[in-house]
Coordinates of C-alpha atoms and ligand atoms in Angstrom, one line a residue:
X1 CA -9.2 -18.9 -0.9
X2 CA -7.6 -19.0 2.2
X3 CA -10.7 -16.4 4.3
X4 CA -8.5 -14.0 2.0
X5 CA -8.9 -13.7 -2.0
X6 CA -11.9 -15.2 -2.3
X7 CA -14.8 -15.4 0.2
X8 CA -17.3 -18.8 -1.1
X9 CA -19.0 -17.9 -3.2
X10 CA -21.8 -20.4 -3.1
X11 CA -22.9 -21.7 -0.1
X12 CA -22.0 -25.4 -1.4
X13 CA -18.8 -24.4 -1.9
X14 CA -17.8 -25.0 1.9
X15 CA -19.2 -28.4 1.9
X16 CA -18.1 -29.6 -1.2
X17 CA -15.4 -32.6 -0.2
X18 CA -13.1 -34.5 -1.6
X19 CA -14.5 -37.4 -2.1
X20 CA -17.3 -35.6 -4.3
X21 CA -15.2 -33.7 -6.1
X22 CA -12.9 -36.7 -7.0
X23 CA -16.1 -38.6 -8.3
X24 CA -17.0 -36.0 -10.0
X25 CA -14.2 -35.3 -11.7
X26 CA -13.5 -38.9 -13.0
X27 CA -17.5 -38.7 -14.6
X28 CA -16.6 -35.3 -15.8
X29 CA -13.4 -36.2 -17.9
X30 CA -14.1 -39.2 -20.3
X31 CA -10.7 -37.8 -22.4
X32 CA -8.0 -40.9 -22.1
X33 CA -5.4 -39.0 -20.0
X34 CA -1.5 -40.0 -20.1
X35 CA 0.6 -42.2 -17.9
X36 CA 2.6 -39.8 -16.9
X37 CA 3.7 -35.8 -17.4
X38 CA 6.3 -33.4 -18.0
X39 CA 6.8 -31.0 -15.7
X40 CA 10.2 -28.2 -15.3
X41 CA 12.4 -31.5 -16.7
X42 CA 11.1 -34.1 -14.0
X43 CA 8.4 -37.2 -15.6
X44 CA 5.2 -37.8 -13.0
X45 CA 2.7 -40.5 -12.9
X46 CA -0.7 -39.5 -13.8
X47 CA -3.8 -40.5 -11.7
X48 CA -7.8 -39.7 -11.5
X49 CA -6.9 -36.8 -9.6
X50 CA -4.6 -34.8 -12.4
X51 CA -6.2 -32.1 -13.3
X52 CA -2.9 -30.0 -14.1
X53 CA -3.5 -28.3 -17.4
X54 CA -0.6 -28.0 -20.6
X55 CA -1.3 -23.9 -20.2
X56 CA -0.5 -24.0 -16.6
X57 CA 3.0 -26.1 -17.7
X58 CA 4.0 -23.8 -19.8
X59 CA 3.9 -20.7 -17.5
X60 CA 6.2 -22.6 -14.7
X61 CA 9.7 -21.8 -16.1
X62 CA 8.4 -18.2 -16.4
X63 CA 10.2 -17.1 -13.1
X64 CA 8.6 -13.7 -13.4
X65 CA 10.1 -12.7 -9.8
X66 CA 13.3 -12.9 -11.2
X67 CA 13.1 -10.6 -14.1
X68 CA 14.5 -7.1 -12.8
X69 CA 12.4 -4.4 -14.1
X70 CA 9.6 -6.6 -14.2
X71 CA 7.2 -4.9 -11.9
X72 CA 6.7 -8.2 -9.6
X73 CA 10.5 -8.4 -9.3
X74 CA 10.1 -4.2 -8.7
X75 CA 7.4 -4.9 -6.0
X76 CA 9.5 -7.6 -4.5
X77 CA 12.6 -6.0 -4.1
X78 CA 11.0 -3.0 -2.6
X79 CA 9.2 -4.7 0.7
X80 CA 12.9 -6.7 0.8
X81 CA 14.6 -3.1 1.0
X82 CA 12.3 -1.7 3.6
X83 CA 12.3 -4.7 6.0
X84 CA 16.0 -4.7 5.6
X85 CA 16.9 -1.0 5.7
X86 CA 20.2 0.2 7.5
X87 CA 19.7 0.0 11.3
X88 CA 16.6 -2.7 11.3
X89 CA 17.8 -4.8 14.5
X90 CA 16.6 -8.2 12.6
X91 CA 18.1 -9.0 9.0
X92 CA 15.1 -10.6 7.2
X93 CA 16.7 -14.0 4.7
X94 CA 15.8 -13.4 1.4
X95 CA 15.9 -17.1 -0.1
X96 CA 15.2 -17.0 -4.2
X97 CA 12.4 -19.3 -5.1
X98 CA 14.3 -21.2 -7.7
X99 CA 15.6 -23.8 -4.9
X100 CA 12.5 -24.5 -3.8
X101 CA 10.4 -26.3 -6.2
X102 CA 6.4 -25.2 -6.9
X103 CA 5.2 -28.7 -6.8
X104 CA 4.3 -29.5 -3.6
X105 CA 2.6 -32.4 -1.2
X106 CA -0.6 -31.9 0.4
X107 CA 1.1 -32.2 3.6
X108 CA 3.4 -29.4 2.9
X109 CA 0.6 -27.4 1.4
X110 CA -2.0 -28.0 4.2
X111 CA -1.6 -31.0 6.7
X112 CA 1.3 -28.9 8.4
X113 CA 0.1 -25.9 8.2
X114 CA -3.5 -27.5 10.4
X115 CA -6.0 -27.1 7.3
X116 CA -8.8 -29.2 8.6
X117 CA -9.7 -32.3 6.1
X118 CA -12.4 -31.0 4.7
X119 CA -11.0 -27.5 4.0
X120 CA -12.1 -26.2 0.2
X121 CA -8.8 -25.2 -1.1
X122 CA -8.1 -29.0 -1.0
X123 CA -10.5 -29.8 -3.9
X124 CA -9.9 -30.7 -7.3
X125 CA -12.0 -27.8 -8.2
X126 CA -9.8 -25.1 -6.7
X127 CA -6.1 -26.4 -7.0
X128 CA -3.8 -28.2 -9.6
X129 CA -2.8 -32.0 -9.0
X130 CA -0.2 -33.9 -10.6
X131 CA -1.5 -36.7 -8.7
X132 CA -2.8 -37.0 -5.3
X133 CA 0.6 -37.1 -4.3
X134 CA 1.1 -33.8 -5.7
X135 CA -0.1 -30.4 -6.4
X136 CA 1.2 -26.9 -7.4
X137 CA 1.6 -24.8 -4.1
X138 CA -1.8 -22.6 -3.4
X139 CA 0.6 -20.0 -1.5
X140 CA 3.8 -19.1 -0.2
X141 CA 2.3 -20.8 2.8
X142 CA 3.4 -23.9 2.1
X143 CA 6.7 -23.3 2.5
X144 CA 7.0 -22.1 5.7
X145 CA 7.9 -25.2 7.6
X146 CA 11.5 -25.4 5.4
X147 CA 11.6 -21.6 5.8
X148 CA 11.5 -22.2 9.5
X149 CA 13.5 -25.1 9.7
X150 CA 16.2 -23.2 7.8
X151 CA 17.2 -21.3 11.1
X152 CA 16.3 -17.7 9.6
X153 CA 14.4 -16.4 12.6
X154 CA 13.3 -13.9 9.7
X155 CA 12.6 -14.4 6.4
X156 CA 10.7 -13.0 3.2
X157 CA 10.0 -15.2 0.5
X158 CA 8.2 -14.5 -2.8
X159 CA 7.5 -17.1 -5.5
X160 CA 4.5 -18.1 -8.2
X161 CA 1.6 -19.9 -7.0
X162 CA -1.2 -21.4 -8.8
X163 CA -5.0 -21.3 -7.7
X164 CA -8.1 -22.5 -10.5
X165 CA -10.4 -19.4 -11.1
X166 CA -12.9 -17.4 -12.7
X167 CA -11.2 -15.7 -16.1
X168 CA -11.2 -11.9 -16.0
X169 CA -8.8 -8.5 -15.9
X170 CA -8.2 -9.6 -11.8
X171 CA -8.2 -13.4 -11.8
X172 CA -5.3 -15.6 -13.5
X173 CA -4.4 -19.2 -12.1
X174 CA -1.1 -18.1 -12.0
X175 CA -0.2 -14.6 -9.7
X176 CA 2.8 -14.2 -7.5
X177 CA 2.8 -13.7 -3.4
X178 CA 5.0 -13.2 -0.3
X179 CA 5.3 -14.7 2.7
X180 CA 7.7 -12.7 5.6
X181 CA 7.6 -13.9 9.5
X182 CA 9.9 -13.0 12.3
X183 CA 9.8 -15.2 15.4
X184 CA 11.8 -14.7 18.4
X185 CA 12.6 -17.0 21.7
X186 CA 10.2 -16.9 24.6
X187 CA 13.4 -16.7 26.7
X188 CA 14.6 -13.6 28.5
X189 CA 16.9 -12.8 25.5
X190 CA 14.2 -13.1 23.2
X191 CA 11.5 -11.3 24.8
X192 CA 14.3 -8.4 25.1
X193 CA 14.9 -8.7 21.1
X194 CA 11.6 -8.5 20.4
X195 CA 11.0 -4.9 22.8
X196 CA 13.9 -3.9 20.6
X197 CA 12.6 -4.3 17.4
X198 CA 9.2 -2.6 18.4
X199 CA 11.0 -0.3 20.3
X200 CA 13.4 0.5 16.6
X201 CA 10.0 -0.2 14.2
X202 CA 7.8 2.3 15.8
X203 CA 10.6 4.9 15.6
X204 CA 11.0 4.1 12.1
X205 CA 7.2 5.4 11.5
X206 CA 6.3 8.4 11.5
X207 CA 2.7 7.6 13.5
X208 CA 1.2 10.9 12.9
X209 CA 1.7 9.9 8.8
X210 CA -0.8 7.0 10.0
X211 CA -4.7 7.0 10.9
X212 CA -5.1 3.4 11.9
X213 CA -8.7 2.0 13.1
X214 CA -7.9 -1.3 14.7
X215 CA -11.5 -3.4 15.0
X216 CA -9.5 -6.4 16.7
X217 CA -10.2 -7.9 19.9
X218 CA -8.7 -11.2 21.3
X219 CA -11.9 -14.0 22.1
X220 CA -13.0 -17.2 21.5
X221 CA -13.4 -16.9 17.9
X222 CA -9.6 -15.1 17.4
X223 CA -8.3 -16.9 20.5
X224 CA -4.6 -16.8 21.6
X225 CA -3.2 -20.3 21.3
X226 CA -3.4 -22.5 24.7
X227 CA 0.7 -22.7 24.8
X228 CA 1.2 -19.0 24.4
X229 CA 1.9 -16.8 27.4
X230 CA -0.5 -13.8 26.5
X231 CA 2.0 -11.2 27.6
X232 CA 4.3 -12.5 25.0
X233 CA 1.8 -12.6 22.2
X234 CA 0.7 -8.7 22.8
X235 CA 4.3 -8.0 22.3
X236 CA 4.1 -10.0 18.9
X237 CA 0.8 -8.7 17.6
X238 CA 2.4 -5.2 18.5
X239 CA 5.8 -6.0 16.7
X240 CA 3.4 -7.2 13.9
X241 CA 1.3 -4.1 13.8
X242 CA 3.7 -2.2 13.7
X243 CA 5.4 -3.8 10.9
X244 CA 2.5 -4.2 9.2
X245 CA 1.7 -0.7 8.9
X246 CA 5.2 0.8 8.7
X247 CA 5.4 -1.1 5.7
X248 CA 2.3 -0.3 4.4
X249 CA 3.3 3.5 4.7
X250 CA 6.1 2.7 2.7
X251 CA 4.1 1.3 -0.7
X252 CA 0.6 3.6 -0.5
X253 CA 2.2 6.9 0.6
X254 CA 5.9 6.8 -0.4
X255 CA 6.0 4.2 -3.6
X256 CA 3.1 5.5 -4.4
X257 CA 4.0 8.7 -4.9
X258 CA 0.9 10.4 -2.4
X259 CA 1.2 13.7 -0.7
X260 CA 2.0 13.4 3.2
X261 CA -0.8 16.0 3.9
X262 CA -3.0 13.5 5.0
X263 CA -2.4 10.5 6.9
X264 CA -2.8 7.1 5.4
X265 CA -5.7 5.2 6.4
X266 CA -4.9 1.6 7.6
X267 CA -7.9 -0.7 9.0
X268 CA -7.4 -3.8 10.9
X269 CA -10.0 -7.0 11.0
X270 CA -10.4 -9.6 12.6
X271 CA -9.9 -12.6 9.8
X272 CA -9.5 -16.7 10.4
X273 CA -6.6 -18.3 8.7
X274 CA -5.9 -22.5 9.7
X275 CA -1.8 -21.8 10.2
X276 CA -2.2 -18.3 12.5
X277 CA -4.1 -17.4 15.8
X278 CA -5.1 -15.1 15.9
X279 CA -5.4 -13.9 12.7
X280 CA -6.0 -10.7 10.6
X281 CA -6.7 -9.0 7.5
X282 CA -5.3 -5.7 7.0
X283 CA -6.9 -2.8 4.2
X284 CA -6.0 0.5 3.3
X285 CA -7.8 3.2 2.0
X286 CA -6.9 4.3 -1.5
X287 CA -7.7 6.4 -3.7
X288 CA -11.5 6.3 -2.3
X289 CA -11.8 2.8 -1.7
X290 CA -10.8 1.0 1.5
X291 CA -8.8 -2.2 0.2
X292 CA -8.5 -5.5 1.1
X293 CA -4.0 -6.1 1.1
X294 CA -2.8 -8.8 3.4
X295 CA -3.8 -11.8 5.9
X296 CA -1.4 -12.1 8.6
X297 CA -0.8 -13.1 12.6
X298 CA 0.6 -15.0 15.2
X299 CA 2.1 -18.4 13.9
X300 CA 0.4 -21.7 15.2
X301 CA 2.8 -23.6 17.1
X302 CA 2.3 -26.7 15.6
X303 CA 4.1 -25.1 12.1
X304 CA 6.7 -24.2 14.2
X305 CA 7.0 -28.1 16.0
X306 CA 7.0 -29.1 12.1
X307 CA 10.3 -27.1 11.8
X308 CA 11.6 -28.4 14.6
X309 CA 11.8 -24.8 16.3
X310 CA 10.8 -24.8 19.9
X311 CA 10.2 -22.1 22.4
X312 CA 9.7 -19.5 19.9
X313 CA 6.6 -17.8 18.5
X314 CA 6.0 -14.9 16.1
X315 CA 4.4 -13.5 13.6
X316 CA 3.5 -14.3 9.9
X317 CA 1.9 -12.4 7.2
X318 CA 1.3 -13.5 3.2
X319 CA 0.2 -10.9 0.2
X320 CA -0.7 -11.1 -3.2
X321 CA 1.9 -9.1 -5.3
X322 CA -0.1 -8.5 -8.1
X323 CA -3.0 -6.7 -7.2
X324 CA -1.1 -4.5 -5.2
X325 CA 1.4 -3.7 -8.2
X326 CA -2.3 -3.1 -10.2
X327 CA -3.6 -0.8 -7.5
X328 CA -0.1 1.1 -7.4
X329 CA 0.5 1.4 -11.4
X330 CA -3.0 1.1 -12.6
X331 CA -2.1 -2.0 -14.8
X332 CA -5.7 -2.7 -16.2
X333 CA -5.8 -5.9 -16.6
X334 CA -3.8 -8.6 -14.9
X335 CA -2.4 -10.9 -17.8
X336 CA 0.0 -7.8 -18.8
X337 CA 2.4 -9.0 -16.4
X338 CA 2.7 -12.1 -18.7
X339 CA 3.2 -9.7 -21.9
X340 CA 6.3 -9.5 -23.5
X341 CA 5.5 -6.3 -25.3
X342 CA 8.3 -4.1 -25.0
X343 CA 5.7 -1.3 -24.9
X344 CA 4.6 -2.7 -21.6
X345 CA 8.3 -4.1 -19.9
X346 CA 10.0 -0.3 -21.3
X347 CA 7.6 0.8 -18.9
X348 CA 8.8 0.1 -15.6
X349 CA 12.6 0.5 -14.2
X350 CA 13.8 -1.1 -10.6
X351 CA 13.1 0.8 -7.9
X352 CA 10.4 2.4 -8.9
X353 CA 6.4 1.8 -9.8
X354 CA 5.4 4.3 -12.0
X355 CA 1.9 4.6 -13.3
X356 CA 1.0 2.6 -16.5
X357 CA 0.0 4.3 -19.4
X358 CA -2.0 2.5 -21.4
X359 CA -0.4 1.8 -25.5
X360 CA -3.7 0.7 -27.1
X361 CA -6.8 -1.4 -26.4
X362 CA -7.6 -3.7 -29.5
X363 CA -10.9 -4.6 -30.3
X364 CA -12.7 -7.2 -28.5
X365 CA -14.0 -10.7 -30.0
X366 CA -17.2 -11.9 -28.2
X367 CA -18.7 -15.7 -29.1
X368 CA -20.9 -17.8 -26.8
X369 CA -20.6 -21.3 -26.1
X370 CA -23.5 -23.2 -25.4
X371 CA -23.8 -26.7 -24.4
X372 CA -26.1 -29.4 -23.1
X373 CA -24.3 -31.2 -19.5
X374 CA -24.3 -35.1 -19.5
X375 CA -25.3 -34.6 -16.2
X376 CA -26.7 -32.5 -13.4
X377 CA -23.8 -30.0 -13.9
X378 CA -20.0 -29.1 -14.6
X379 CA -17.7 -27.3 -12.9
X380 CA -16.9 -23.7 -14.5
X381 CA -13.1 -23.8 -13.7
X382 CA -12.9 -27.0 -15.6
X383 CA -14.1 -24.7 -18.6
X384 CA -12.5 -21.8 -17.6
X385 CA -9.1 -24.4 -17.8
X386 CA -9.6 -25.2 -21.5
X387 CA -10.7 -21.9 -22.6
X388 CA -7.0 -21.3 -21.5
X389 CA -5.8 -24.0 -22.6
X390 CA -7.2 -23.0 -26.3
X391 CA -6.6 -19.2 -25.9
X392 CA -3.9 -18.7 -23.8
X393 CA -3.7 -15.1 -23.1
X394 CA -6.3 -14.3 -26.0
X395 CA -9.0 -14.3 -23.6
X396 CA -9.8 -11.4 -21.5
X397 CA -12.9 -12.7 -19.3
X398 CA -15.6 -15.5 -19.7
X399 CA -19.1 -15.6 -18.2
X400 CA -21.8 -17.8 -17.5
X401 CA -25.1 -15.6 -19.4
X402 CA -27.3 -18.4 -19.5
X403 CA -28.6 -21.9 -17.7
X404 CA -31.8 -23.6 -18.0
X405 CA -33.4 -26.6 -18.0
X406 CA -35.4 -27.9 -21.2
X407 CA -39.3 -28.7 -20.0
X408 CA -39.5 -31.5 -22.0
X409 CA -36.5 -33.9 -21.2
X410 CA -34.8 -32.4 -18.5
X411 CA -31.8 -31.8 -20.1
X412 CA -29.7 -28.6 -18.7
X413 CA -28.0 -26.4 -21.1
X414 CA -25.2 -23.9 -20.2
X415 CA -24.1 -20.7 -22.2
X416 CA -20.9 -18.8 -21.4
X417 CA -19.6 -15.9 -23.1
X418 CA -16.1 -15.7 -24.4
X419 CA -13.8 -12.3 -24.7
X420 CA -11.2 -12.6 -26.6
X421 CA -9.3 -9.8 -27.0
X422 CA -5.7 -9.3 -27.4
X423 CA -3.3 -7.0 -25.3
X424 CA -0.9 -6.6 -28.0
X425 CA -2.4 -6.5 -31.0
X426 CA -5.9 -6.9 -33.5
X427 CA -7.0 -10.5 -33.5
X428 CA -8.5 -11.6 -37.0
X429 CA -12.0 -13.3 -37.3
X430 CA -10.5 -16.3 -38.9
X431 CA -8.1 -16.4 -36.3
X432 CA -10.6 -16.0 -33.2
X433 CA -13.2 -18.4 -35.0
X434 CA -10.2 -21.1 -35.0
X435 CA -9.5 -21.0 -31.5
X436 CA -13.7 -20.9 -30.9
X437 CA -14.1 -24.3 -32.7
X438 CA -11.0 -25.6 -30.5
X439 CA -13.0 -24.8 -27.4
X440 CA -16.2 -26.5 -28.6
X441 CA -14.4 -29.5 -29.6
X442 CA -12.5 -29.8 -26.3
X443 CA -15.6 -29.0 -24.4
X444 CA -17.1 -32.0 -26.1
X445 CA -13.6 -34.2 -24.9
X446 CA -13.3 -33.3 -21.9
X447 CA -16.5 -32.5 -20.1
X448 CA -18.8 -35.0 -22.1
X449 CA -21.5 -32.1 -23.1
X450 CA -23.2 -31.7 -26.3
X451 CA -22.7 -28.3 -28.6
X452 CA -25.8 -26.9 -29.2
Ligands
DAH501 N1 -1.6 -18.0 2.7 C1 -2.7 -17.0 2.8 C2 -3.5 -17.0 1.5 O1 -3.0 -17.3 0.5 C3 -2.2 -15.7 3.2 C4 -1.7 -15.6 4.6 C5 -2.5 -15.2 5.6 C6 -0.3 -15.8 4.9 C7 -2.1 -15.1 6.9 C8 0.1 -15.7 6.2 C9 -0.7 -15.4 7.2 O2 1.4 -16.0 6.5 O3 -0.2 -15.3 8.4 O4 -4.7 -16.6 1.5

């Protein structure tokens, strides 16, 4: 969302406002909505802009990061071990994400991490609102200003976070991320800390394991910041680098469980993320494929003047736990993490991410939902939210297969295909036709269309 997950993906996309989205919304939901919600124990008032959905609710208590032997809480535990292993000059806080609570304010989310007003990840379409007071944190992100107002100089912290998407084995509104910085002083002290810790970090790697093509450069459009001495920030971006890839040796080569004949391949971009300048994207090349693993670089100041932390500067980076866990274990399909199979949990044991192997793939359910719109159109995620919200985790992956516009009166009709298919067990026609007629009736509540 962030330059990161998810490029646009239509050219509207990046022009689409809030004001728009907002009117859009209230035509697109004639359903009578509550005064107010429950959400983890605390009652909310409710306001054009709630767009949080009952599925969504249900998987916040879930705490997934918390469940040792679960392979998120595996994943987690791992990076915490390597940036804390015996010797490391800087010990890295590892805060739990239970005192820190996922609902957020836009502020916390984007104002103070310098997301421009008219940034998309603050629509309605792409993120959940209690109200407009509210929402469910996007990313680990936005909770760096407590992080850093905490006094940790480092820190790792890993929680849920909750983005509206497509529906398929790689996309579920719910996945899990971490955020780690390290900042030091710009004083003599500091500046001496920070040769230290590249000094100790590129000792730590082996460099020969490493082939790393670095495509950055430092210009206008990946500036330094106008505060920042550049000296200073090439020691940063090295510490970062360094980091960066020392770590990544760690997962691809050594959790992974991949010969050191060859070195690993890491590739560094140049990428554009609102709270870091410059910025980066970092990939690795894996098992034939180079892929896309974390955003990361040198914290804006103005986070840091949120805080309250002066005369210091560093580095931050963010990554999506999930698909890295997928690409490491080859879990297929990404609502497994939210099974409660014991074929899939026996699977996986701290300290370790073994390869899945796959118990059974039950048979697949497709059924197409067609509609005529009220209007000139309706957002997908808003269909994608009560599929789910009918389903749960009975559907695999939904798709748009058909749109066209009748000659005669105009009239635009939609059809999406639906997957269900279970992960645990064989669904039952009956069963999967009771859920369908669920959808079409909530369709017709909530988005106003007509079921053809
Ligand atoms: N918050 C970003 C996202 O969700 C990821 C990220 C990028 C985090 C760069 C960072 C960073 O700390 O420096 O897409």
């Amino acid at each position: 969302m962030f330059g990161l997950r998810r490029p646009p993906k239509h050219a509207s996309h990046a022009f689409r406002s809030w004001t728009n989205t907002f009117l859009r919304r209230s035509l697109a939901a004639p359903t009578s909505r509550p005064p107010s919600i429950e959400i983890l124990g605390g009652t909310y008032p409710t306001d054009e802009t709630t767009n949080i959905t009952p599925s969504i609710i249900s998987k916040l208590p879930e705490r997934l990061y918390s469940r040792p032997g679960h392979p998120i809480h595996i994943l987690k535990s791992l990076i915490e071990s390597h940036f804390n292993q015996h010797g490391a000059p800087s010990t890295f806080h590892c805060p739990s994400a239970d005192s820190f609570s996922p609902l957020v304010t836009p502020k916390q989310n984007f104002d103070d991490l310098s997301f421009p007003s008219d940034h998309p990840g603050r629509s309605l379409q792409d993120s959940y609102y209690v109200n407009r007071d509210l929402l469910l944190r996007t990313h680990t992100s936005a909770h760096e200003v407590e992080l850093f107002a905490s006094g940790h100089n480092s820190w790792l912290f890993t929680s849920d976070v909750y983005r509206r998407d497509e529906i398929d084995a790689s996309h579920y509104p719910v996945f899990h991320q971490m955020e780690g910085a390290s900042v030091f002083s710009t004083n003599v002290t500091g500046m001496k800390d920070l040769v230290d810790n590249i000094e100790y970090t590129r000792y730590a790697t082996d460099q020969k394991d490493l082939e790393i093509e670095d495509l950055t450069v430092i210009n206008d459009e990946n500036p330094y910041q106008l505060d920042h001495d550049p000296e200073q920030v090439d020691l940063v971006i090295e510490s970062l680098k360094l980091s960066i890839n020392g770590l990544l040796l760690k997962l691809f080569r050594d959790a992974a469980g991949v010969s050191r004949a060859d070195p690993l391949r890491v590739r560094w971009i140049p990428a554009y993320f609102p709270f870091t300048t410059p910025s980066y994207e970092v990939e690795v090349f894996f098992n034939g494929k180079w892929l896309e693993i974390l955003g990361c670089g040198v914290v804006q100041d103005a986070t840091l003047q949120h805080a309250n932390v002066k005369n210091k500067l560093g580095w931050a980076f963010g990554l999506g736990l999930e698909r890295i866990a997928m690409i490491l274990t080859s879990i297929p399909d990404i609502r497994l993490f939210w099974s409660k199979d014991h074929r899939f949990l026996s699977q996986f044991s701290s300290g370790n991410l073994t390869k899945f192997q796959p118990y059974s793939k039950y048979p697949a359910c497709y059924k197409d939902l067609s509609f005529w719109l009220p209007g000139p159109t309706v957002e997908h995620n808003d269909v994608f939210d009560l599929v789910r919200d009918c389903a749960g985790d009975l559907v695999e992956n939904v798709e748009l297969i058909d749109d066209f516009i009748h000659p005669k009166n105009q009239k635009r009709s939609l059809c999406f295909r639906i997957n269900y298919r279970s992960m645990d067990r064989s669904l039952s026609n009956e069963e999967v036709n009771e859920i369908h007629t669920r959808v079409a009736s909530l369709s017709k509540d909530r988005l106003g269309v007509e079921i053809r």
